[in-house]
Coordinates of C-alpha atoms and ligand atoms in Angstrom, one line a residue:
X1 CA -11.8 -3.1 -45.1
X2 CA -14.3 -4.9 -42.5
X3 CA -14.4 -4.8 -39.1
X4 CA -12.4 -8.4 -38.9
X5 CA -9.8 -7.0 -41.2
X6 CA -9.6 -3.5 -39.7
X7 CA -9.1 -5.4 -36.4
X8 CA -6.2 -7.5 -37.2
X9 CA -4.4 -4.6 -39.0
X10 CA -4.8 -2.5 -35.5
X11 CA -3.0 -5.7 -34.0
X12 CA -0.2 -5.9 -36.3
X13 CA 0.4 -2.0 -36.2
X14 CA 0.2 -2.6 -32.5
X15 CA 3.3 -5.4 -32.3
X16 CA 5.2 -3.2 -35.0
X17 CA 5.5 -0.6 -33.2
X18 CA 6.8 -2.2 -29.6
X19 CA 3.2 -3.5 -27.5
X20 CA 3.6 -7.4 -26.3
X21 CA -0.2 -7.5 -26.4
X22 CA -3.5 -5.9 -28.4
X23 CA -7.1 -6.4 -28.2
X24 CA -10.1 -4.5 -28.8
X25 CA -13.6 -4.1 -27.0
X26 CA -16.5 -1.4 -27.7
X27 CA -17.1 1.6 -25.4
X28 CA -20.1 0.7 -23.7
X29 CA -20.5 0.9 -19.9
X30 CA -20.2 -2.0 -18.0
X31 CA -22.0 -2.0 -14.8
X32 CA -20.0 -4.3 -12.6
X33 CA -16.9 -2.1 -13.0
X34 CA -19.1 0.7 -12.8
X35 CA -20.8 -0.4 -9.5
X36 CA -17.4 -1.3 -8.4
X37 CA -16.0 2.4 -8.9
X38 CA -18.8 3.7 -6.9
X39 CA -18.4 1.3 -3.7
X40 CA -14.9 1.9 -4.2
X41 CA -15.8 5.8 -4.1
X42 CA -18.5 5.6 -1.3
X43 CA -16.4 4.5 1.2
X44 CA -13.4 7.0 0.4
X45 CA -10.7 4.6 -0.7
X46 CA -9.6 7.4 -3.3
X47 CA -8.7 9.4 -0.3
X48 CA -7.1 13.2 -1.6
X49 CA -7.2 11.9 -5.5
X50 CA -9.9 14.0 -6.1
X51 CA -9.6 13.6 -10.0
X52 CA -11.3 10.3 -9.6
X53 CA -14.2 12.1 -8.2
X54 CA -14.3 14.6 -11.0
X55 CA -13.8 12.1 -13.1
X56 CA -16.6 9.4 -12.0
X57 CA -19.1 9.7 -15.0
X58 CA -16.7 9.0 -17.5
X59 CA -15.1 6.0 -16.0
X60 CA -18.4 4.2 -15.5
X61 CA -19.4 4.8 -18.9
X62 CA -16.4 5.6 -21.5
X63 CA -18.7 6.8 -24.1
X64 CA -18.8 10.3 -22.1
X65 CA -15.1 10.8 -23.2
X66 CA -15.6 10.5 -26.7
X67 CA -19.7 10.2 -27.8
X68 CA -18.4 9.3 -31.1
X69 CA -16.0 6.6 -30.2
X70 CA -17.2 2.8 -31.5
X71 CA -14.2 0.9 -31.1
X72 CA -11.9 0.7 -27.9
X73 CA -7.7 -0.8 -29.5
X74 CA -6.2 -1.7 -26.2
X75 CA -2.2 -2.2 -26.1
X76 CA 0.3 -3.9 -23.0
X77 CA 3.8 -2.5 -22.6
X78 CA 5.8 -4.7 -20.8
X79 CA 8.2 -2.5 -18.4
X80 CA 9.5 -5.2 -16.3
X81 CA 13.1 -4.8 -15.4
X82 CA 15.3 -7.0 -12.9
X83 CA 16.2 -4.4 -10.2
X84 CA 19.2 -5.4 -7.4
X85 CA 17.0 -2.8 -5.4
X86 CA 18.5 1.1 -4.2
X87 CA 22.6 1.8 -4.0
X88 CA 23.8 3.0 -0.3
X89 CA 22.1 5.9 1.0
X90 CA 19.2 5.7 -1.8
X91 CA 15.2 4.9 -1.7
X92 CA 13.7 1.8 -3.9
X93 CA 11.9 3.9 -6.4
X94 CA 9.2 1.3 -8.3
X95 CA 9.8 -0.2 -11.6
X96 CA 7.7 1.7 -13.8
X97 CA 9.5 4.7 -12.7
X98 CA 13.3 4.1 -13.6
X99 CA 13.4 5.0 -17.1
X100 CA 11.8 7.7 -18.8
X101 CA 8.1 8.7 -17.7
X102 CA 5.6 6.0 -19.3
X103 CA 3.2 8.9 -20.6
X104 CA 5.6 10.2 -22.7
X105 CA 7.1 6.7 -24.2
X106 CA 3.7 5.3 -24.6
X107 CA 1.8 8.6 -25.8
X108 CA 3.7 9.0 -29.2
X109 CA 3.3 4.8 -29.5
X110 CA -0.4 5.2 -29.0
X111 CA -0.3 8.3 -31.8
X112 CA 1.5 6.8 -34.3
X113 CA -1.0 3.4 -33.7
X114 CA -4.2 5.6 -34.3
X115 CA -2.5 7.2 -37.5
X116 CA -1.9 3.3 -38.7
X117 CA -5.7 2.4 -37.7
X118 CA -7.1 5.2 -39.8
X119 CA -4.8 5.3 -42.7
X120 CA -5.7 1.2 -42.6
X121 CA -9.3 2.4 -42.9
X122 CA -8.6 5.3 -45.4
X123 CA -10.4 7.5 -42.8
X124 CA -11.9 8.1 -39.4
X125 CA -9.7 9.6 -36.3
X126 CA -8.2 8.7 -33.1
X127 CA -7.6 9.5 -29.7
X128 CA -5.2 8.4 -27.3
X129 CA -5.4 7.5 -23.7
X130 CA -2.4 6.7 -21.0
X131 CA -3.1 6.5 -17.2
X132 CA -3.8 9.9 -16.5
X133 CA -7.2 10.1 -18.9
X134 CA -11.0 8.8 -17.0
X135 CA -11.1 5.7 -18.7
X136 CA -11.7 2.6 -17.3
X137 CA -8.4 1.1 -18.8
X138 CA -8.1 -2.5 -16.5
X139 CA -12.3 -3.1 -17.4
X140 CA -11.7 -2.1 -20.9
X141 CA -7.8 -4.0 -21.1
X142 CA -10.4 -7.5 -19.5
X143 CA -12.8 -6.9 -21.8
X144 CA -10.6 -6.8 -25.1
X145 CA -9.8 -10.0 -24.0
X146 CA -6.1 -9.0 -21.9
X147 CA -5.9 -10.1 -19.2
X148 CA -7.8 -10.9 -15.3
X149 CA -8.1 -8.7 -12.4
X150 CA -5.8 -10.2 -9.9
X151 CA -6.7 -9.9 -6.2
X152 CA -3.7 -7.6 -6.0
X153 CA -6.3 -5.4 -8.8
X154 CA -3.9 -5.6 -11.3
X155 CA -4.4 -6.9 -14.8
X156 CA -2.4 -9.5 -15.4
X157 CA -1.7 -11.5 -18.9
X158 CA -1.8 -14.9 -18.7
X159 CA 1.3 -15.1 -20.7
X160 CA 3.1 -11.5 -19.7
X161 CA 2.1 -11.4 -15.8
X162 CA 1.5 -7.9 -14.8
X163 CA 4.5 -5.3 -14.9
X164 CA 2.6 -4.0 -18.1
X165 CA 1.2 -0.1 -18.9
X166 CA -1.9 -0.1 -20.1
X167 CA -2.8 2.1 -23.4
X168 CA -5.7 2.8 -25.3
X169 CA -7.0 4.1 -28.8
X170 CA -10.2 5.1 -28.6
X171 CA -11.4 5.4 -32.8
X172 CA -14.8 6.4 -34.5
X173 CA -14.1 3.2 -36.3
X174 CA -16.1 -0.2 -36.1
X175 CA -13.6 -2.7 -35.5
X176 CA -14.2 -6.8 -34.6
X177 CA -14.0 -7.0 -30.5
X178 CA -12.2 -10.0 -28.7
X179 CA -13.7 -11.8 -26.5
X180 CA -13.7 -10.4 -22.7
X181 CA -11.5 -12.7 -20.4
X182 CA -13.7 -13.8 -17.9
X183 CA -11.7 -16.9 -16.3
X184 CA -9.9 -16.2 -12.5
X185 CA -6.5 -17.8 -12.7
X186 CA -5.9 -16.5 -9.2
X187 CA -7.7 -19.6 -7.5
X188 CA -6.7 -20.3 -4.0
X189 CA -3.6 -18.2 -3.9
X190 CA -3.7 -14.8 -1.5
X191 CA 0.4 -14.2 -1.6
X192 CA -0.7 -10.7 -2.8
X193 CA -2.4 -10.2 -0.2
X194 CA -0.5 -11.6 2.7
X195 CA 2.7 -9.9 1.2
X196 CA 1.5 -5.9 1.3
X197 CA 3.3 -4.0 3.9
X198 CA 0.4 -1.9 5.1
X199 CA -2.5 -4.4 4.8
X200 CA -3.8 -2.3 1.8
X201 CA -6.9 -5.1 0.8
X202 CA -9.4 -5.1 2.7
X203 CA -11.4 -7.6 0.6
X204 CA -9.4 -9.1 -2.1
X205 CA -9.8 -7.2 -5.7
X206 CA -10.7 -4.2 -3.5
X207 CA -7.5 -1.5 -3.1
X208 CA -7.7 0.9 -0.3
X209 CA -5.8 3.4 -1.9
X210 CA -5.4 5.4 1.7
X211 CA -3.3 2.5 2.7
X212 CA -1.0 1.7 -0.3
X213 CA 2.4 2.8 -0.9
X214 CA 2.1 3.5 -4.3
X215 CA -0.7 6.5 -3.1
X216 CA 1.2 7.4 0.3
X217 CA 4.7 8.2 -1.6
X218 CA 3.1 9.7 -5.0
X219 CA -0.4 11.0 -4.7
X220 CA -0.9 11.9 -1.2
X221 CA 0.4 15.6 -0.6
X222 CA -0.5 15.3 3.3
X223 CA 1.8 14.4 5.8
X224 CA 2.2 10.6 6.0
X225 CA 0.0 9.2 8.9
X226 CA 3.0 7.6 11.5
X227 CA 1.1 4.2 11.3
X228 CA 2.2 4.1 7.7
X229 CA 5.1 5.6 7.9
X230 CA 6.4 2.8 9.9
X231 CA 5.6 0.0 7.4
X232 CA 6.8 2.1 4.1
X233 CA 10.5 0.5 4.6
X234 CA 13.0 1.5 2.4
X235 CA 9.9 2.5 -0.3
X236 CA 10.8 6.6 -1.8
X237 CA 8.6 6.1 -4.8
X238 CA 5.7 3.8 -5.8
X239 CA 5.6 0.1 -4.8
X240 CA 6.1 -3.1 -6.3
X241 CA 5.5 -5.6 -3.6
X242 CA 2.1 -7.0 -4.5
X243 CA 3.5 -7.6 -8.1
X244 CA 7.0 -9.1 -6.8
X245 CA 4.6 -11.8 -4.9
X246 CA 2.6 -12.8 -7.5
X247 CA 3.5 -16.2 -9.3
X248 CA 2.0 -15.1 -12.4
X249 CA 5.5 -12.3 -12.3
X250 CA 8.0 -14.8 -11.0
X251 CA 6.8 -17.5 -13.7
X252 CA 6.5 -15.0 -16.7
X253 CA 8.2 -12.1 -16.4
X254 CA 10.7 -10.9 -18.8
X255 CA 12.8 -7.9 -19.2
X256 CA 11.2 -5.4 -21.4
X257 CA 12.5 -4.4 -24.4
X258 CA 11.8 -0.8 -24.4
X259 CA 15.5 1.0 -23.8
X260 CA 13.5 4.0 -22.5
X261 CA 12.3 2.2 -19.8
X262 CA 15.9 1.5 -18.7
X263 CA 17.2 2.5 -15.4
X264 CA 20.1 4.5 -14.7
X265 CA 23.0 2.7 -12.7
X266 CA 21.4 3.1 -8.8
X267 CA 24.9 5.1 -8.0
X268 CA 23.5 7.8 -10.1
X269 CA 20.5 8.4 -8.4
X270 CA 20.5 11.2 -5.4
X271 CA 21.1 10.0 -2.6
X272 CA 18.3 10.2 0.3
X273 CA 20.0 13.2 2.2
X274 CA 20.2 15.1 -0.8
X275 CA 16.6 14.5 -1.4
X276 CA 15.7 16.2 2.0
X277 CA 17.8 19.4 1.1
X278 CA 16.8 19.7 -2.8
X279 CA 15.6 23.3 -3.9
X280 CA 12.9 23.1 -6.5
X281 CA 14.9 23.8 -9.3
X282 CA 17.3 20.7 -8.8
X283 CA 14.2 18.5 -8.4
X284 CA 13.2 19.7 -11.8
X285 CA 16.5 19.4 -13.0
X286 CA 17.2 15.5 -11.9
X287 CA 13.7 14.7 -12.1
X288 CA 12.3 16.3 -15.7
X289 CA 10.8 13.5 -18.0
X290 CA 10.3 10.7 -15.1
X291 CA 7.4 9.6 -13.3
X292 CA 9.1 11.0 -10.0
X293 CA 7.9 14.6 -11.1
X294 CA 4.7 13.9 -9.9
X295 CA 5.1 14.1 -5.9
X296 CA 7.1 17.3 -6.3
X297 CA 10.4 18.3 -4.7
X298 CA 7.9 18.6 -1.7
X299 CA 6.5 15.5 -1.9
X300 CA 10.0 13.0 -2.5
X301 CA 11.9 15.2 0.7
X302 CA 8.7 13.7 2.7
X303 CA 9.5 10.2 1.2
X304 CA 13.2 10.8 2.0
X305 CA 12.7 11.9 5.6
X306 CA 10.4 9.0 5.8
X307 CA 12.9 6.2 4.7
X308 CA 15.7 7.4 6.5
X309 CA 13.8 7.1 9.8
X310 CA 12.7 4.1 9.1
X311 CA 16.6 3.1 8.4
X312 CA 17.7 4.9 11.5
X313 CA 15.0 3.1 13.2
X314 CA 16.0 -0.3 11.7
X315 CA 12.9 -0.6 10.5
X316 CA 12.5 -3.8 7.8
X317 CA 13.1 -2.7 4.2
X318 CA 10.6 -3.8 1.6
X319 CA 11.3 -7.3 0.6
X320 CA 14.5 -7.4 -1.8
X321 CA 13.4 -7.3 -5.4
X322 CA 15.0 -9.0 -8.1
Ligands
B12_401 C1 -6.0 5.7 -9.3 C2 -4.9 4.8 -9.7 C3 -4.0 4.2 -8.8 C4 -4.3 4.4 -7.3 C5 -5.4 3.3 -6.9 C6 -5.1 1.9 -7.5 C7 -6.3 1.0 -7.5 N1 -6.1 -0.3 -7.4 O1 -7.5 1.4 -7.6 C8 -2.9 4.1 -6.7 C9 -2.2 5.4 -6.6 C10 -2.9 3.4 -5.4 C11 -2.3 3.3 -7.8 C12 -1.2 2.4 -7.7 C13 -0.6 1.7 -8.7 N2 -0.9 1.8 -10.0 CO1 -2.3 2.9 -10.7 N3 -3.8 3.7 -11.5 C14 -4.8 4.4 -11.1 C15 -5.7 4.8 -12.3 C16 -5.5 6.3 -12.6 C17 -7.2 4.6 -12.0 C18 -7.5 3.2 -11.3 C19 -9.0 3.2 -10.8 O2 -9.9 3.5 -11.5 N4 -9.2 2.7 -9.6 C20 -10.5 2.5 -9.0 C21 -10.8 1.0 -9.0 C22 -12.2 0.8 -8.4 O3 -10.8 0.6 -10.4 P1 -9.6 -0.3 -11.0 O4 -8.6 -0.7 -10.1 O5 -9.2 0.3 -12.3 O6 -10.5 -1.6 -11.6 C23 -11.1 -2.4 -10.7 C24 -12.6 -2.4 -10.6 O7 -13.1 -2.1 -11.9 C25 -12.8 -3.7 -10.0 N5 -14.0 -4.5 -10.5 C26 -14.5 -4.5 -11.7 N6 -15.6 -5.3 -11.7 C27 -15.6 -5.8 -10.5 C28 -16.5 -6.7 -10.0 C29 -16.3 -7.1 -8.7 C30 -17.2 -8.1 -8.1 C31 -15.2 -6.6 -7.9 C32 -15.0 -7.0 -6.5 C33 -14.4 -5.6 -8.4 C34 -14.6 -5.3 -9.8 O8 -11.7 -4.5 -10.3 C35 -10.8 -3.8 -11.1 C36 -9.4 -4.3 -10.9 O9 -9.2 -4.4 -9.5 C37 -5.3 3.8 -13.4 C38 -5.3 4.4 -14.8 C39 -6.8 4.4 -15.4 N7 -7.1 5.5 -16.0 O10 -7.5 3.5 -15.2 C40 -3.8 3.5 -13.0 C41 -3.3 2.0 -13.2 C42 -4.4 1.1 -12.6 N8 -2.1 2.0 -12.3 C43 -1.2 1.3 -12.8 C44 0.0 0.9 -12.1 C45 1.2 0.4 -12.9 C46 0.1 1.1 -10.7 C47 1.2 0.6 -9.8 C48 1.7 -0.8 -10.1 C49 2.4 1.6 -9.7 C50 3.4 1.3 -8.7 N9 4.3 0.3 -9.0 O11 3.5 1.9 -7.6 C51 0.4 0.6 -8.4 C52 -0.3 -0.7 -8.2 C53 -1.1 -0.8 -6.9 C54 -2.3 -1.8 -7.1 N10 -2.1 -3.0 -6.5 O12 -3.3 -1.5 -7.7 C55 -1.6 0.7 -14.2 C56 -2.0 -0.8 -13.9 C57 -1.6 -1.8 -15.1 C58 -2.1 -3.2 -14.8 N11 -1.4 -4.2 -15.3 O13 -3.1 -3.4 -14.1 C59 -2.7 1.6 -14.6 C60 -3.8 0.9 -15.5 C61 -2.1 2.8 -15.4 C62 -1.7 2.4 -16.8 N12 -2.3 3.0 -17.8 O14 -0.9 1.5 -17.0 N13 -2.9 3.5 -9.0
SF4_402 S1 1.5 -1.5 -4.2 FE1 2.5 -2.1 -2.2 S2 1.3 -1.0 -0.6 FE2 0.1 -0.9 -2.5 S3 -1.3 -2.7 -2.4 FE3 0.5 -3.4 -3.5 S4 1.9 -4.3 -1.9 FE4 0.3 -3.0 -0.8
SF4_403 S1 -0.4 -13.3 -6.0 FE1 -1.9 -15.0 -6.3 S2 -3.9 -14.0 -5.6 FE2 -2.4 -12.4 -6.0 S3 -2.8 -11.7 -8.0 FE3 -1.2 -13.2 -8.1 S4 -2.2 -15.2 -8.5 FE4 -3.8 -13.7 -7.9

């Protein structure tokens, strides 16, 4: 098979087996993004994720994760879902989080698309990245021709906006690249920008994480600082306001088609008193499988103290989502 054909075989494996988009790029390091990391670094806008630290080298030059990678198969999972927001008494947990835990759905997708890639090729191997690897995965998604770097910093499809995961197959195999996207369909618009609750950009394209929402409810294991804690609204998990603002979402996005990314009714959920009082072993019980693991039963009682302040306080709510 050549490269050409090898190519659009990953693609069609790729829409087979659930991804809205596919493209490919090579592995090289690009120095923009990589000079980009390192401002970003320098001035500590990674605050207590030290894993981006650690993992520094690789992300400005992908190669280091695999020297024998040629080819880079890059995949978008829609995950959008319309969301009338949190029941009484409950937190607005983000998006991506109300179904099963993206890692998961998307790790045995990105498995079975390597295995299609090399049995297209009658050989070779495959490795799979989701999220938590140190890949670049926005550069290498722009690149394989994806998408644009909003100002919000998310990658967004200029047919699919930008509630999308991001997944890549990383093979020893020579496949044709796309083309990178390099056109900014953000123009004049800042409505990203002027909508985040805690002034997050200092620069647009540029994420403070220290500020964001997304960090301070499921990163951050420090106590919330009370400036912030003030503008986090009705927010328990992640954050979804710098998406909801975006026109690229309002014009394009559709509800996603994966049933495990499906939320369960909001009644269901525990409510935010509970949250304060859960032992450990009901976290893990409600929680296992879903992104809302990650801030531990420590970490969502913060959140929940947090959000019912800010209620008691009459505090304004995050913007209602739809
Ligand atoms: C750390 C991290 C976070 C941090 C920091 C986010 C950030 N913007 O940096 C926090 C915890 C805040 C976070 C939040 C969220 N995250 Co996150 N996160 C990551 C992770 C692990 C690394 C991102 C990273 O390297 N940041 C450092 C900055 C410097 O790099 P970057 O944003 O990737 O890329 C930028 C630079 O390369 C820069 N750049 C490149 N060249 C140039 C040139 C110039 C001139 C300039 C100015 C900039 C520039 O622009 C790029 C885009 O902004 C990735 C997964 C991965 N392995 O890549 C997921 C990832 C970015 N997150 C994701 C998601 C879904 C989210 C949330 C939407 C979750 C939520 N609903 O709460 C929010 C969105 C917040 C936002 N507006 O970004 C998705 C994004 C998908 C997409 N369509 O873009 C990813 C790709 C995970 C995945 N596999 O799907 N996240
Ligand atoms: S996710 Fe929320 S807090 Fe973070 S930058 Fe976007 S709007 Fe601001
Ligand atoms: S809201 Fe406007 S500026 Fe922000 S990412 Fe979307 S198009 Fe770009």
């Amino acid at each position: 098979m050549s490269a050409g054909e090898l190519a659009a075989a990953a693609k069609a494996a790729a829409r087979a087996l659930g991804f809205e988009a596919c493209g490919v790029t090579d592995v090289r390091s690009s120095p923009e993004a990589a000079g980009a990391l390192d401002a970003w670094l320098a001035h500590g806008m990674q605050g207590e994720m030290r894993y981006m630290e650690r993992q520094a080298s690789t992300r400005r030059d992908p190669r280091r994760a695999w020297p024998q990678a040629r080819s880079a198969v890059v995949v978008l999972h829609n995950h959008y879902q319309r969301d009338a927001g949190p029941a009484e008494g409950r937190g607005r947990v983000a998006r991506y989080a109300l179904g099963a835990d993206y890692h998961d759905v998307m790790h045995s997708q990105l498995t079975a698309l390597g295995e299609r890639i090399v049995a297209a090729a009658g050989g070779g191997s495959s490795r799979v990245y989701v999220d938590a690897g140190p890949l670049p995965e926005r550069e290498l998604a722009r690149r394989a021709g994806l998408g644009w770097f909003g100002k919000n910093t998310m990658l967004i499809h200029p047919r699919l906006g930008s509630f999308l995961f991001i997944g890549v197959v990383l093979t020893d195999l020579a496949l044709a690249s796309d083309d990178p996207f390099e056109a900014d369909r953000c123009g004049a618009c800042h409505r990203c920008l002027d909508a985040c609750p805690t002034a997050a950009f200092p620069t647009p394209r540029v994420l403070d994480a220290t500020r964001c929402i997304s960090y301070l409810t499921i990163e951050a294991r420090s106590p919330m600082p009370a400036e912030l804690a003030s503008k986090v609204g009705d927010s328990l998990f992640g954050c979804d306001v710098c998406q909801d603002a975006c026109p690229w979402n309002v014009r394009f996005a559709k509800e996603t088609s994966e049933p495990l990314y499906r939320a369960k009714p909001p009644g269901e959920w525990p409510t935010l008193e509970e949250l304060v009082r859960m032992s450990e072993r009901e976290h893990e019980e409600v929680f296992e499988g879903t992104a809302l693991e990650r801030p531990g039963c420590a970490g969502l009682a913060r959140n929940a103290t947090i959000v019912l302040e800010n209620q008691r306080r009459g505090r304004p709510v995050s913007p209602a989502a739809s």
